[in-house]
Amino acid sequence: MAAGPAAPRVLNVNVGVLGHIDSGKTALARALSTTGSTAAFDRAPQSRARGITLDLGFSCLRTALPPQLGLGPGELQFTLVDCPGHASLIRTIIGGAQIIDLMMLVIDVTKGMQTQSAECLVIGQIACQKMVVVLNKIDLLPEGKRQSAIEKMTKKMQKTLENTKFCGCPIVAVAAKPGGPEAPESENPLGVSELIEVTKKVKSMQMFHTPVTYAMQGDRVGICVTQFDPKLLERGLICTPESLHTIHAAIISLKKIQYFRGALQTKAKFHITVGHETVMGRVMFFSPAPADFNEEIKENVFDFEKDYLYQEEYLSKDSNSENKENDQAEIQLPKQQWALLEFEKPVTCPKLCLVIGSKLDTDIHANTCRLAFHGVLLQGMEDKNYVETFLPKLKVYKLKHKEGQVERVMDDYSVIGRSLFKKETNIQIFVGLKVKLSTGEDGIIDGGFGQSGKFKIRIPDGLKPDTKMLLTVASKKKSKAGKGDTAKEDEGSKNDSAQPVTISLLFKRYVFDTQKKMIQS
């Protein structure tokens, strides 16, 4: 029997339609599409009732494969992903942006960039490489001034985009639905022509009413599954077995989004978007050890053998500006930073997926960017008891610095120190740790001295003569003061005496070390 004709080759490109609410995204998707899915053009009853897009809408435009692609005969299919525009639906917008190859940023030409337009631009910079700006609703401009108004808005958008990856992108002016939503369907659009885990058997698949035999990431397909009640599934993920993992925490590499105002603080909570899920999560930031700040880091790999420095906040030029003295010294920043994310509830996602952290509880009417950081998920923690089973492998340390003073000399090789520990501190756990005197000598804590928190320091190489003299003079002056000398003599002693000899104790302690050991190099 002769084989039937082969199905035409189809090359699919996902195009995200993003923008501020009421900029005309759905009207544009309708004007461009040749086929709509069951989830296209706000067909859901809830969307019709509220008059806005509430979920992702899918439709497509098909045309012949351009000869310049060199792929032979076939069809080029643009799947339009119509994203909501309302600020409260940012989770859905972020989810839609993660499956697109190209983005159309829809701008109401009468209003220009608005709050959600800016957020969509930020999402686009993270999620895709190419963008087209669509200036919609040009029919609302007075006909005599239309062209000049379009040119003015085009220049504004070019200025807005000049410091982004989309600098120089195409800007097209259209009226997707002349006359507005209530206008008759006979009204032709203006300018649009210039814009172009379930283990059950799958019985059949269709892509926009066309039968297909396979589908890949980003494709919009209808799947007929045998013996399955669709009411049991609202939204899910179809994937290759074992390609997804349900995790309770994760290590990510990250970058702060430059438009986010304020510092990224360790222990702060953010809305964490992973794939189509958004959950609350607590963050802990860390960086390479200072000596490794300039070291080249392998992309998408995390090395558990290295030590990492705990950070109270994500290090950036903004966070360090307060610490600069008259801008004379530029504080060095690491080439890469990481964060430990601990989710309030588990999420299901693939490895190396996009992660976005946001402050979605910010007032949606505030003129501020709510997207705080983005990154790549490097290591997920599937064990619910990850704090005990996994985190001890993560060698993140805090630098500890304590300072005290030398009270008096015992002999050429030992002194008594104070003010380094509290009275109730168990000094025994510090015995053997190295200290340094401000006069240059190295010492070792030998043990406690009395019951008031004082301690004995052994100086292996002995005290310098100058140090011994300084401490002896200071001790005599203190002794005189104790015997009731006059206030005048006291004042003279203060003026003549040198600075006290201080004791510095430096050590590091690993954050997830259950034994809380103190480590010195």
Coordinates of C-alpha atoms in Angstrom, one line a residue:
M1 CA 0.0 0.0 0.0
A2 CA 1.4 3.4 -0.9
A3 CA 2.3 5.7 1.9
G4 CA 0.2 8.8 2.4
P5 CA 1.6 12.3 1.8
A6 CA 4.1 13.4 4.4
A7 CA 3.0 16.2 6.7
P8 CA 4.5 19.6 5.9
R9 CA 7.5 20.6 7.9
V10 CA 6.5 23.2 10.6
L11 CA 9.0 25.6 12.2
N12 CA 7.4 27.1 15.3
V13 CA 8.4 30.5 16.9
N14 CA 6.7 31.6 20.1
V15 CA 6.0 35.3 20.2
G16 CA 5.0 36.9 23.5
V17 CA 2.5 39.7 23.5
L18 CA 3.2 41.8 26.6
G19 CA 2.3 45.3 27.8
H20 CA 0.3 47.5 30.2
I21 CA -3.3 46.7 30.8
D22 CA -5.7 48.1 28.1
S23 CA -2.8 48.7 25.6
G24 CA -4.7 46.4 23.1
K25 CA -2.6 43.2 23.3
T26 CA -5.5 40.8 22.8
A27 CA -6.9 42.9 19.8
L28 CA -3.4 42.7 18.3
A29 CA -3.2 39.0 18.7
R30 CA -6.6 38.6 17.1
A31 CA -5.7 40.8 14.2
L32 CA -2.5 38.8 13.5
S33 CA -3.9 35.3 14.0
T34 CA -5.2 32.9 11.4
T35 CA -6.1 30.2 14.0
G36 CA -7.2 30.6 17.6
S37 CA -7.1 28.0 20.3
T38 CA -9.8 27.4 23.0
A39 CA -7.7 29.7 25.2
A40 CA -7.4 32.6 22.8
F41 CA -8.9 36.1 22.8
D42 CA -10.3 36.1 26.3
R43 CA -12.8 33.4 25.6
A44 CA -12.9 32.3 29.3
P45 CA -16.2 33.4 31.0
Q46 CA -14.2 35.1 33.8
S47 CA -12.2 37.2 31.3
R48 CA -15.4 38.2 29.5
A49 CA -17.1 39.2 32.7
R50 CA -14.2 41.4 33.8
G51 CA -13.3 42.7 30.4
I52 CA -9.6 41.9 30.8
T53 CA -7.2 39.1 30.1
L54 CA -6.8 36.8 33.1
D55 CA -4.6 34.0 31.8
L56 CA -2.3 33.2 28.9
G57 CA -4.1 33.1 25.5
F58 CA -2.7 31.1 22.5
S59 CA -3.3 31.6 18.8
C60 CA -1.2 31.3 15.7
L61 CA -0.2 32.8 12.4
R62 CA 1.1 30.5 9.6
T63 CA 3.0 31.3 6.5
A64 CA 5.4 29.6 4.1
L65 CA 8.9 29.1 5.3
P66 CA 11.1 31.9 3.8
P67 CA 13.6 30.5 1.2
Q68 CA 16.5 32.4 2.9
L69 CA 16.2 30.0 5.9
G70 CA 17.4 27.2 3.6
L71 CA 15.1 24.7 5.3
G72 CA 13.2 23.6 2.2
P73 CA 9.4 23.6 1.8
G74 CA 7.3 23.9 4.8
E75 CA 5.4 26.3 7.1
L76 CA 6.6 29.0 9.5
Q77 CA 4.2 29.1 12.5
F78 CA 4.1 32.0 14.9
T79 CA 2.4 31.0 18.2
L80 CA 1.2 34.2 19.8
V81 CA 1.2 34.0 23.6
D82 CA -1.1 36.8 24.8
C83 CA -0.1 37.7 28.4
P84 CA -2.3 39.6 30.9
G85 CA -1.4 43.2 31.6
H86 CA -2.9 43.8 35.0
A87 CA -0.2 44.3 37.8
S88 CA -1.8 41.7 40.0
L89 CA -1.3 39.0 37.3
I90 CA 2.5 39.5 37.2
R91 CA 3.1 35.8 38.1
T92 CA 1.2 34.8 34.9
I93 CA 3.2 37.3 32.8
I94 CA 6.5 35.9 34.1
G95 CA 5.3 32.4 33.4
G96 CA 4.4 33.3 29.8
A97 CA 7.6 35.1 29.2
Q98 CA 9.6 31.9 29.9
I99 CA 8.4 30.1 26.8
I100 CA 8.8 32.8 24.2
D101 CA 11.5 33.3 21.5
L102 CA 10.5 36.8 20.5
M103 CA 8.6 39.5 22.4
M104 CA 6.2 42.2 21.2
L105 CA 5.9 45.0 23.7
V106 CA 2.6 46.7 23.0
I107 CA 2.5 50.4 23.9
D108 CA -0.7 52.6 23.9
V109 CA 0.6 55.4 21.6
T110 CA -1.5 58.0 23.5
K111 CA 0.1 57.1 26.9
G112 CA 3.6 55.9 26.2
M113 CA 5.5 53.7 28.7
Q114 CA 3.5 52.9 31.8
T115 CA 4.3 50.9 35.0
Q116 CA 3.6 47.4 33.7
S117 CA 5.1 48.3 30.3
A118 CA 8.4 48.9 32.2
E119 CA 8.0 45.6 34.1
C120 CA 7.3 43.7 30.9
L121 CA 10.5 45.3 29.4
V122 CA 12.5 44.0 32.4
I123 CA 11.0 40.6 32.0
G124 CA 11.8 40.6 28.3
Q125 CA 15.5 41.5 29.0
I126 CA 15.7 38.4 31.2
A127 CA 13.7 36.0 29.2
C128 CA 14.4 36.6 25.4
Q129 CA 16.8 38.1 23.0
K130 CA 14.6 39.8 20.4
M131 CA 11.8 42.4 20.7
V132 CA 9.5 44.4 18.5
V133 CA 7.8 47.5 19.9
V134 CA 4.2 48.0 18.7
L135 CA 2.7 51.5 19.1
N136 CA -1.0 50.6 19.2
K137 CA -4.2 52.7 18.9
I138 CA -2.9 55.2 16.4
D139 CA -6.5 55.6 15.2
L140 CA -7.0 57.7 18.4
L141 CA -4.5 60.3 17.2
P142 CA -6.0 63.3 15.2
E143 CA -5.4 62.5 11.6
G144 CA -3.6 65.8 10.9
K145 CA -1.1 65.3 13.7
R146 CA -0.9 61.5 13.6
Q147 CA 2.4 61.1 11.8
S148 CA 4.2 63.7 13.9
A149 CA 2.8 62.1 17.1
I150 CA 4.0 58.7 16.0
E151 CA 7.5 60.0 15.2
K152 CA 7.6 61.7 18.6
M153 CA 6.6 58.5 20.5
T154 CA 9.1 56.5 18.3
K155 CA 11.9 58.8 19.4
K156 CA 10.8 58.5 23.1
M157 CA 10.9 54.7 22.8
Q158 CA 14.3 54.7 21.1
K159 CA 15.6 56.8 24.0
T160 CA 14.1 54.4 26.6
L161 CA 15.6 51.4 24.9
E162 CA 19.1 52.8 24.2
N163 CA 20.7 51.3 27.3
T164 CA 19.0 47.9 27.0
K165 CA 19.7 44.8 24.9
F166 CA 16.8 45.9 22.6
C167 CA 18.5 49.1 21.5
G168 CA 17.7 49.6 17.8
C169 CA 14.8 47.1 17.7
P170 CA 12.0 47.6 15.2
I171 CA 9.1 50.0 16.2
V172 CA 5.9 49.6 14.3
A173 CA 2.7 51.8 14.6
V174 CA -0.7 50.0 14.2
A175 CA -4.3 50.3 15.1
A176 CA -5.2 46.6 15.9
K177 CA -8.9 47.5 16.5
P178 CA -9.8 50.8 15.0
G179 CA -12.7 52.4 16.8
G180 CA -12.1 50.3 20.0
P181 CA -13.7 47.1 21.4
E182 CA -17.2 48.0 20.4
A183 CA -16.3 48.8 16.7
P184 CA -17.8 46.4 14.1
E185 CA -15.6 43.5 12.9
S186 CA -15.7 45.0 9.4
E187 CA -13.2 47.7 10.5
N188 CA -9.8 46.6 9.1
P189 CA -6.7 46.9 11.3
L190 CA -4.1 49.6 10.4
G191 CA -0.4 48.8 9.9
V192 CA -0.7 45.1 11.0
S193 CA 0.5 43.9 7.6
E194 CA 3.8 45.5 8.4
L195 CA 4.2 43.6 11.6
I196 CA 4.7 40.3 10.9
E197 CA 3.3 13.5 35.1
V198 CA 0.6 11.4 33.8
T199 CA 1.5 7.9 32.6
K200 CA -1.4 7.3 30.3
K201 CA -1.4 6.7 26.6
V202 CA -1.6 9.7 24.3
K203 CA -4.1 8.9 21.6
S204 CA -3.5 11.9 19.3
M205 CA -2.2 15.5 19.3
Q206 CA -3.2 18.6 17.4
M207 CA -1.5 21.9 17.0
F208 CA -4.1 24.6 16.1
H209 CA -6.4 21.9 14.6
T210 CA -3.6 20.3 12.6
P211 CA -2.6 16.7 13.6
V212 CA 1.0 16.3 14.7
T213 CA 3.1 13.3 15.8
Y214 CA 5.5 15.1 18.2
A215 CA 5.8 18.3 20.3
M216 CA 8.6 20.1 21.9
Q217 CA 9.2 22.8 24.6
G218 CA 7.1 25.9 24.0
D219 CA 4.6 24.2 21.5
R220 CA 0.9 24.8 22.0
V221 CA -0.8 21.4 21.5
G222 CA -4.1 19.7 22.3
I223 CA -3.6 16.2 23.6
C224 CA -6.2 13.4 23.6
V225 CA -5.5 11.1 26.6
T226 CA -7.3 7.9 27.1
Q227 CA -9.2 7.2 30.4
F228 CA -8.5 10.6 31.9
D229 CA -10.9 13.0 33.5
P230 CA -9.8 16.6 32.5
K231 CA -11.6 18.0 35.6
L232 CA -8.8 16.5 37.7
L233 CA -6.2 18.7 36.2
E234 CA -6.3 22.5 36.1
R235 CA -2.7 23.2 35.0
G236 CA 0.3 20.9 34.9
L237 CA 3.6 20.1 33.2
I238 CA 4.2 17.5 30.5
C239 CA 7.8 16.4 30.4
T240 CA 10.3 13.7 29.8
P241 CA 10.4 11.3 32.8
E242 CA 12.8 12.4 35.6
S243 CA 13.5 15.8 33.9
L244 CA 11.6 17.6 36.7
H245 CA 12.3 17.6 40.4
T246 CA 10.2 18.8 43.4
I247 CA 12.5 20.8 45.7
H248 CA 12.2 22.5 49.0
A249 CA 15.3 24.8 48.6
A250 CA 17.8 25.8 46.0
I251 CA 21.1 27.4 45.3
I252 CA 21.0 29.9 42.5
S253 CA 23.5 32.2 40.7
L254 CA 21.9 35.7 40.5
K255 CA 22.1 39.3 39.3
K256 CA 20.2 42.2 40.8
I257 CA 17.8 44.0 38.4
Q258 CA 19.2 47.5 38.1
Y259 CA 15.8 49.2 38.2
F260 CA 14.9 47.7 41.6
R261 CA 15.2 50.3 44.3
G262 CA 16.7 49.3 47.6
A263 CA 19.0 46.7 48.9
L264 CA 18.6 42.9 48.7
Q265 CA 18.9 41.8 52.3
T266 CA 19.7 38.4 53.6
K267 CA 16.8 36.8 55.5
A268 CA 14.3 38.9 53.5
K269 CA 11.3 37.2 51.9
F270 CA 10.6 37.5 48.2
H271 CA 8.1 36.2 45.7
I272 CA 10.1 33.5 43.9
T273 CA 8.9 32.6 40.4
V274 CA 10.2 29.2 39.1
G275 CA 8.5 28.2 35.8
H276 CA 4.8 28.7 36.2
E277 CA 4.9 28.6 40.0
T278 CA 5.3 31.6 42.3
V279 CA 5.9 31.0 46.0
M280 CA 7.3 32.9 49.0
G281 CA 10.9 32.2 49.8
R282 CA 13.6 33.4 52.2
V283 CA 17.1 34.3 50.8
M284 CA 20.6 34.2 52.0
F285 CA 23.3 35.8 49.9
F286 CA 26.9 34.7 49.6
S287 CA 29.9 35.4 47.5
P288 CA 33.4 34.0 46.8
A289 CA 36.0 34.4 49.5
P290 CA 37.6 37.9 49.0
A291 CA 40.8 36.4 47.6
D292 CA 38.7 34.9 44.8
F293 CA 36.6 37.9 43.8
N294 CA 38.3 38.2 40.4
E295 CA 38.4 34.5 39.7
E296 CA 36.5 33.4 36.6
I297 CA 33.5 31.3 37.6
K298 CA 32.3 28.4 35.5
E299 CA 28.8 29.1 34.1
N300 CA 25.9 27.1 35.5
V301 CA 28.1 25.1 37.9
F302 CA 28.3 25.3 41.6
D303 CA 31.5 24.0 43.4
F304 CA 30.8 22.5 46.8
E305 CA 34.5 22.1 47.5
K306 CA 35.1 25.9 47.8
D307 CA 34.5 28.2 50.8
Y308 CA 32.1 31.1 50.3
L309 CA 31.6 34.3 52.3
Y310 CA 28.3 35.1 54.0
Q311 CA 26.8 38.5 53.0
E312 CA 24.3 40.5 54.9
E313 CA 23.1 41.8 51.5
Y314 CA 23.7 41.4 47.8
L315 CA 26.9 43.4 47.0
S316 CA 26.4 46.1 44.5
K317 CA 27.6 49.6 43.8
D318 CA 24.5 51.0 45.5
S319 CA 24.9 48.9 48.6
N320 CA 28.6 50.0 49.0
S321 CA 28.1 53.7 48.3
E322 CA 27.5 54.5 52.0
N323 CA 30.8 52.9 52.9
K324 CA 32.9 54.9 50.5
E325 CA 34.9 57.8 52.0
N326 CA 34.5 60.7 49.6
D327 CA 34.5 58.3 46.7
Q328 CA 38.2 57.9 47.0
A329 CA 38.3 54.1 47.2
E330 CA 36.2 51.9 44.9
I331 CA 35.1 48.9 46.8
Q332 CA 35.7 45.7 44.9
L333 CA 32.7 43.6 43.8
P334 CA 32.8 39.8 43.1
K335 CA 32.2 38.6 39.5
Q336 CA 29.5 36.2 40.7
Q337 CA 27.2 36.0 43.7
W338 CA 24.8 33.3 44.8
A339 CA 21.8 32.9 47.0
L340 CA 20.3 30.1 49.0
L341 CA 16.5 30.1 48.5
E342 CA 14.3 28.4 51.1
F343 CA 10.7 28.0 49.8
E344 CA 7.6 28.1 52.0
K345 CA 6.2 25.3 50.0
P346 CA 7.9 22.9 47.5
V347 CA 8.1 23.8 43.8
T348 CA 8.5 21.5 40.7
C349 CA 11.0 22.6 38.1
P350 CA 13.8 21.5 35.8
K351 CA 17.5 22.1 36.5
L352 CA 19.1 25.3 35.3
C353 CA 15.7 27.0 34.9
L354 CA 15.1 30.7 35.2
V355 CA 14.4 32.1 38.6
I356 CA 12.9 35.6 39.3
G357 CA 12.6 37.2 42.7
S358 CA 10.0 40.0 43.1
K359 CA 8.4 42.1 45.7
L360 CA 4.8 41.7 44.5
D361 CA 3.3 43.1 47.7
T362 CA 4.5 46.6 46.6
D363 CA 1.7 49.0 45.9
I364 CA 0.8 48.4 42.2
H365 CA 0.1 52.1 41.8
A366 CA 3.6 53.0 42.9
N367 CA 5.9 54.0 40.1
T368 CA 8.6 51.5 41.0
C369 CA 10.0 48.2 39.6
R370 CA 8.8 45.2 41.7
L371 CA 11.2 42.7 40.1
A372 CA 14.3 42.5 42.3
F373 CA 16.7 39.8 40.9
H374 CA 17.0 37.0 38.4
G375 CA 19.2 34.0 38.2
V376 CA 19.7 30.3 37.2
L377 CA 18.8 27.4 39.5
L378 CA 22.0 25.5 39.9
Q379 CA 21.2 22.9 42.7
G380 CA 17.8 21.9 44.1
M381 CA 17.3 20.2 47.4
E382 CA 14.7 17.5 47.2
D383 CA 15.0 16.1 50.7
K384 CA 12.5 17.7 53.1
N385 CA 15.1 17.5 55.8
Y386 CA 17.7 19.4 53.7
V387 CA 18.8 21.5 56.7
E388 CA 20.3 18.3 58.3
T389 CA 21.1 16.3 55.2
F390 CA 22.3 18.9 52.6
L391 CA 23.2 22.3 54.0
P392 CA 26.2 21.1 56.0
K393 CA 27.9 20.5 52.6
L394 CA 27.5 24.2 51.8
K395 CA 30.7 25.9 53.2
V396 CA 29.4 29.4 53.7
Y397 CA 31.3 31.2 56.6
K398 CA 31.0 34.4 58.6
L399 CA 34.1 36.4 59.5
K400 CA 34.2 37.1 63.3
H401 CA 36.2 39.9 64.8
K402 CA 36.6 40.5 68.5
E403 CA 38.6 43.2 70.2
G404 CA 39.9 43.6 73.8
Q405 CA 42.7 45.2 75.7
V406 CA 45.9 44.2 77.5
E407 CA 45.4 44.9 81.2
R408 CA 48.9 44.2 82.5
V409 CA 52.1 42.2 81.9
M410 CA 52.7 39.0 83.8
D411 CA 56.2 38.4 82.5
D412 CA 58.2 38.7 79.2
Y413 CA 56.1 35.9 77.6
S414 CA 52.6 36.5 78.9
V415 CA 50.0 39.2 79.5
I416 CA 46.5 39.4 81.0
G417 CA 43.7 40.6 78.7
R418 CA 40.2 41.9 79.3
S419 CA 37.0 43.2 77.4
L420 CA 37.3 40.4 74.8
F421 CA 34.7 38.1 76.4
K422 CA 31.7 38.6 78.6
K423 CA 31.7 37.4 82.2
E424 CA 29.5 34.4 81.4
T425 CA 31.5 33.3 78.3
N426 CA 33.1 29.9 78.4
I427 CA 36.7 30.9 77.7
Q428 CA 37.8 27.3 77.5
I429 CA 36.4 27.0 73.9
F430 CA 38.7 29.8 72.8
V431 CA 41.9 28.3 74.2
G432 CA 44.5 27.8 71.5
L433 CA 43.1 30.5 69.2
K434 CA 45.7 33.0 67.9
V435 CA 45.4 36.7 68.7
K436 CA 47.4 39.8 67.6
L437 CA 48.4 42.8 69.7
S438 CA 48.2 46.2 68.2
T439 CA 52.0 46.5 68.9
G440 CA 52.6 43.7 66.4
E441 CA 53.1 40.6 68.7
D442 CA 51.4 37.3 68.0
G443 CA 49.8 35.5 70.9
I444 CA 47.8 32.5 71.8
I445 CA 44.9 32.4 74.3
D446 CA 46.1 30.2 77.2
G447 CA 43.0 30.1 79.4
G448 CA 40.8 32.2 81.7
F449 CA 42.1 34.4 84.6
G450 CA 39.7 34.8 87.5
Q451 CA 35.9 35.0 87.2
S452 CA 35.3 38.3 85.4
G453 CA 36.0 37.4 81.8
K454 CA 39.8 38.1 81.9
F455 CA 42.2 35.7 80.2
K456 CA 45.8 34.9 79.9
I457 CA 47.7 35.3 76.6
R458 CA 51.0 33.5 75.8
I459 CA 53.5 35.4 73.6
P460 CA 55.7 32.7 72.0
D461 CA 58.3 35.1 70.7
G462 CA 58.2 37.4 73.8
L463 CA 57.1 41.0 74.2
K464 CA 59.0 43.7 72.5
P465 CA 60.9 46.0 74.9
D466 CA 58.9 49.0 73.7
T467 CA 55.6 47.1 74.3
K468 CA 56.7 46.0 77.8
M469 CA 57.7 49.6 78.7
L470 CA 54.4 51.0 77.4
L471 CA 52.4 48.5 79.4
T472 CA 54.5 49.0 82.5
V473 CA 54.1 52.8 82.4
A474 CA 50.4 52.4 81.7
S475 CA 50.1 50.0 84.7
K476 CA 51.9 52.5 87.0
K477 CA 49.7 55.4 86.0
K478 CA 46.6 53.2 86.6
S479 CA 48.0 52.3 90.0
K480 CA 48.6 56.0 90.9
A481 CA 45.1 56.8 89.8
G482 CA 43.8 54.1 92.1
K483 CA 45.6 55.6 95.1
G484 CA 43.7 58.9 94.9
D485 CA 45.9 61.3 93.0
T486 CA 44.6 64.8 92.3
A487 CA 42.3 65.5 89.4
K488 CA 45.0 67.6 87.9
E489 CA 47.5 64.7 87.9
D490 CA 44.8 62.4 86.5
E491 CA 44.2 64.8 83.6
G492 CA 48.0 65.0 82.9
S493 CA 48.1 61.2 82.9
K494 CA 45.4 61.1 80.3
N495 CA 47.2 63.5 78.0
D496 CA 50.6 61.8 78.4
S497 CA 49.6 58.2 78.1
A498 CA 49.6 56.4 74.8
Q499 CA 46.7 54.5 73.3
P500 CA 46.0 51.2 75.1
V501 CA 47.4 48.0 73.6
T502 CA 44.5 46.2 71.9
I503 CA 44.0 42.5 71.3
S504 CA 42.4 41.3 68.0
L505 CA 40.9 37.9 67.6
L506 CA 39.9 36.9 64.1
F507 CA 38.3 33.6 63.1
K508 CA 35.6 32.3 60.8
R509 CA 32.6 30.1 61.6
Y510 CA 30.7 28.1 59.0
V511 CA 27.0 29.0 59.0
F512 CA 25.7 25.4 58.7
D513 CA 28.3 23.7 60.9
T514 CA 26.3 22.0 63.7
Q515 CA 29.4 22.0 66.0
K516 CA 29.9 25.8 65.6
K517 CA 33.7 25.3 65.3
M518 CA 35.9 28.4 65.1
I519 CA 38.5 28.2 62.3
Q520 CA 41.7 30.2 61.8
S521 CA 44.0 30.1 58.9

